[in-house]
Amino acid sequence: MLQRLKIIRRHLHFSQEQVAAHLHISRQAYGTYERGEREPSAALLAAFCDLTGISLDYLLEREDILPPIPLSPEEEDLLRIFRRLDARGQEYIFRQAEYEEQLSRHFSERS
């Protein structure tokens, strides 16, 4: 199960810091769960499932196939808007998103 925490987190492109913040724990504490040094509580597992949209059955290895990750309502809205744009607009949005990602990565590395 603990290996699946890492697989899911990476699949969703979340950092340990992002997951830990959602779970209201430190990045170091979250890392102990991924490394198998500690067992997460039921409440923590439930919060992880809420964040990722992954079923507890998959996380607990009762299912072997990673289910599709559902889009959040915000992601659905962004996708709907993006699809309505022409090629030039889509390219602009894509480049802007890449820029924002780089900024975010830069500032998270500095803190």
mmCIF file of C-alpha atoms in Angstrom:
data_model
loop_
_atom_site.group_PDB
_atom_site.id
_atom_site.type_symbol
_atom_site.label_atom_id
_atom_site.label_comp_id
_atom_site.label_asym_id
_atom_site.label_seq_id
_atom_site.Cartn_x
_atom_site.Cartn_y
_atom_site.Cartn_z
ATOM 1 C CA MET A 1 0.000 0.000 0.000
ATOM 2 C CA LEU A 2 2.723 2.468 0.896
ATOM 3 C CA GLN A 3 4.312 2.083 -2.522
ATOM 4 C CA ARG A 4 0.969 3.063 -4.039
ATOM 5 C CA LEU A 5 1.014 6.372 -2.174
ATOM 6 C CA LYS A 6 4.131 7.288 -4.118
ATOM 7 C CA ILE A 7 2.844 5.884 -7.423
ATOM 8 C CA ILE A 8 -0.389 7.870 -7.190
ATOM 9 C CA ARG A 9 1.357 11.055 -6.059
ATOM 10 C CA ARG A 10 3.784 10.892 -8.965
ATOM 11 C CA HIS A 11 1.040 9.947 -11.423
ATOM 12 C CA LEU A 12 -0.808 13.132 -10.469
ATOM 13 C CA HIS A 13 2.412 15.201 -10.552
ATOM 14 C CA PHE A 14 2.055 16.216 -6.906
ATOM 15 C CA SER A 15 5.090 16.962 -4.785
ATOM 16 C CA GLN A 16 5.406 15.524 -1.316
ATOM 17 C CA GLU A 17 5.011 19.087 -0.053
ATOM 18 C CA GLN A 18 1.672 19.518 -1.824
ATOM 19 C CA VAL A 19 0.273 16.252 -0.475
ATOM 20 C CA ALA A 20 1.583 16.942 3.024
ATOM 21 C CA ALA A 21 0.002 20.414 3.041
ATOM 22 C CA HIS A 22 -3.378 18.927 2.078
ATOM 23 C CA LEU A 23 -3.028 16.322 4.826
ATOM 24 C CA HIS A 24 -1.959 18.989 7.352
ATOM 25 C CA ILE A 25 1.324 17.227 8.131
ATOM 26 C CA SER A 26 4.966 18.001 7.386
ATOM 27 C CA ARG A 27 6.688 16.817 4.237
ATOM 28 C CA GLN A 28 9.016 14.771 6.428
ATOM 29 C CA ALA A 29 6.086 13.012 8.091
ATOM 30 C CA TYR A 30 4.536 12.245 4.716
ATOM 31 C CA GLY A 31 7.869 10.892 3.492
ATOM 32 C CA THR A 32 7.893 8.362 6.338
ATOM 33 C CA TYR A 33 4.646 6.899 4.986
ATOM 34 C CA GLU A 34 5.984 6.584 1.439
ATOM 35 C CA ARG A 35 9.164 4.938 2.712
ATOM 36 C CA GLY A 36 7.211 2.502 4.878
ATOM 37 C CA GLU A 37 8.675 3.779 8.125
ATOM 38 C CA ARG A 38 5.240 4.547 9.567
ATOM 39 C CA GLU A 39 1.686 3.372 8.897
ATOM 40 C CA PRO A 40 -0.797 6.142 8.046
ATOM 41 C CA SER A 41 -3.993 6.419 10.054
ATOM 42 C CA ALA A 42 -7.384 5.682 8.526
ATOM 43 C CA ALA A 43 -8.192 9.405 8.617
ATOM 44 C CA LEU A 44 -5.001 10.235 6.746
ATOM 45 C CA LEU A 45 -5.717 7.580 4.106
ATOM 46 C CA ALA A 46 -9.241 8.952 3.679
ATOM 47 C CA ALA A 47 -7.866 12.484 3.223
ATOM 48 C CA PHE A 48 -5.358 11.171 0.658
ATOM 49 C CA CYS A 49 -8.194 9.495 -1.261
ATOM 50 C CA ASP A 50 -10.226 12.715 -1.140
ATOM 51 C CA LEU A 51 -7.278 14.659 -2.549
ATOM 52 C CA THR A 52 -6.454 12.221 -5.331
ATOM 53 C CA GLY A 53 -9.866 10.831 -6.241
ATOM 54 C CA ILE A 54 -8.425 7.314 -5.910
ATOM 55 C CA SER A 55 -10.466 4.650 -4.171
ATOM 56 C CA LEU A 56 -9.379 3.247 -0.843
ATOM 57 C CA ASP A 57 -9.709 -0.219 -2.401
ATOM 58 C CA TYR A 58 -6.944 0.572 -4.878
ATOM 59 C CA LEU A 59 -4.800 2.140 -2.191
ATOM 60 C CA LEU A 60 -5.211 -0.916 0.048
ATOM 61 C CA GLU A 61 -4.349 -3.200 -2.899
ATOM 62 C CA ARG A 62 -7.828 -4.726 -3.080
ATOM 63 C CA GLU A 63 -7.897 -3.610 -6.741
ATOM 64 C CA ASP A 64 -4.955 -4.015 -9.108
ATOM 65 C CA ILE A 65 -5.830 -1.573 -11.874
ATOM 66 C CA LEU A 66 -5.285 2.111 -11.283
ATOM 67 C CA PRO A 67 -8.656 3.681 -12.025
ATOM 68 C CA PRO A 68 -8.835 6.787 -14.201
ATOM 69 C CA ILE A 69 -8.242 9.946 -12.231
ATOM 70 C CA PRO A 70 -11.406 12.069 -12.303
ATOM 71 C CA LEU A 71 -11.081 15.733 -13.191
ATOM 72 C CA SER A 72 -12.020 18.285 -10.581
ATOM 73 C CA PRO A 73 -14.779 20.755 -11.498
ATOM 74 C CA GLU A 74 -12.099 23.426 -11.957
ATOM 75 C CA GLU A 75 -10.129 21.178 -14.317
ATOM 76 C CA GLU A 76 -13.277 20.442 -16.308
ATOM 77 C CA ASP A 77 -13.953 24.189 -16.621
ATOM 78 C CA LEU A 78 -10.391 24.855 -17.794
ATOM 79 C CA LEU A 79 -10.564 22.057 -20.337
ATOM 80 C CA ARG A 80 -13.918 23.294 -21.657
ATOM 81 C CA ILE A 81 -12.532 26.829 -22.082
ATOM 82 C CA PHE A 82 -9.301 25.562 -23.646
ATOM 83 C CA ARG A 83 -11.181 23.488 -26.224
ATOM 84 C CA ARG A 84 -13.223 26.504 -27.322
ATOM 85 C CA LEU A 85 -10.086 28.499 -28.170
ATOM 86 C CA ASP A 86 -8.487 28.565 -31.590
ATOM 87 C CA ALA A 87 -4.968 27.135 -32.071
ATOM 88 C CA ARG A 88 -3.320 30.478 -31.305
ATOM 89 C CA GLY A 89 -5.265 30.879 -28.072
ATOM 90 C CA GLN A 90 -4.489 27.321 -27.003
ATOM 91 C CA GLU A 91 -0.781 27.874 -27.653
ATOM 92 C CA TYR A 92 -0.865 31.062 -25.566
ATOM 93 C CA ILE A 93 -2.588 29.303 -22.657
ATOM 94 C CA PHE A 94 -0.180 26.370 -22.854
ATOM 95 C CA ARG A 95 2.876 28.663 -22.741
ATOM 96 C CA GLN A 96 1.395 30.686 -19.898
ATOM 97 C CA ALA A 97 0.735 27.508 -17.900
ATOM 98 C CA GLU A 98 4.326 26.350 -18.467
ATOM 99 C CA TYR A 99 5.585 29.751 -17.301
ATOM 100 C CA GLU A 100 3.443 29.614 -14.150
ATOM 101 C CA GLU A 101 4.687 26.082 -13.436
ATOM 102 C CA GLN A 102 8.310 27.225 -13.743
ATOM 103 C CA LEU A 103 7.674 30.155 -11.402
ATOM 104 C CA SER A 104 6.001 27.883 -8.885
ATOM 105 C CA ARG A 105 8.872 25.393 -9.039
ATOM 106 C CA HIS A 106 11.430 28.185 -8.677
ATOM 107 C CA PHE A 107 9.795 29.654 -5.572
ATOM 108 C CA SER A 108 9.116 26.278 -3.950
ATOM 109 C CA GLU A 109 12.806 25.363 -4.355
ATOM 110 C CA ARG A 110 13.839 28.607 -2.648
ATOM 111 C CA SER A 111 11.698 28.063 0.439
#
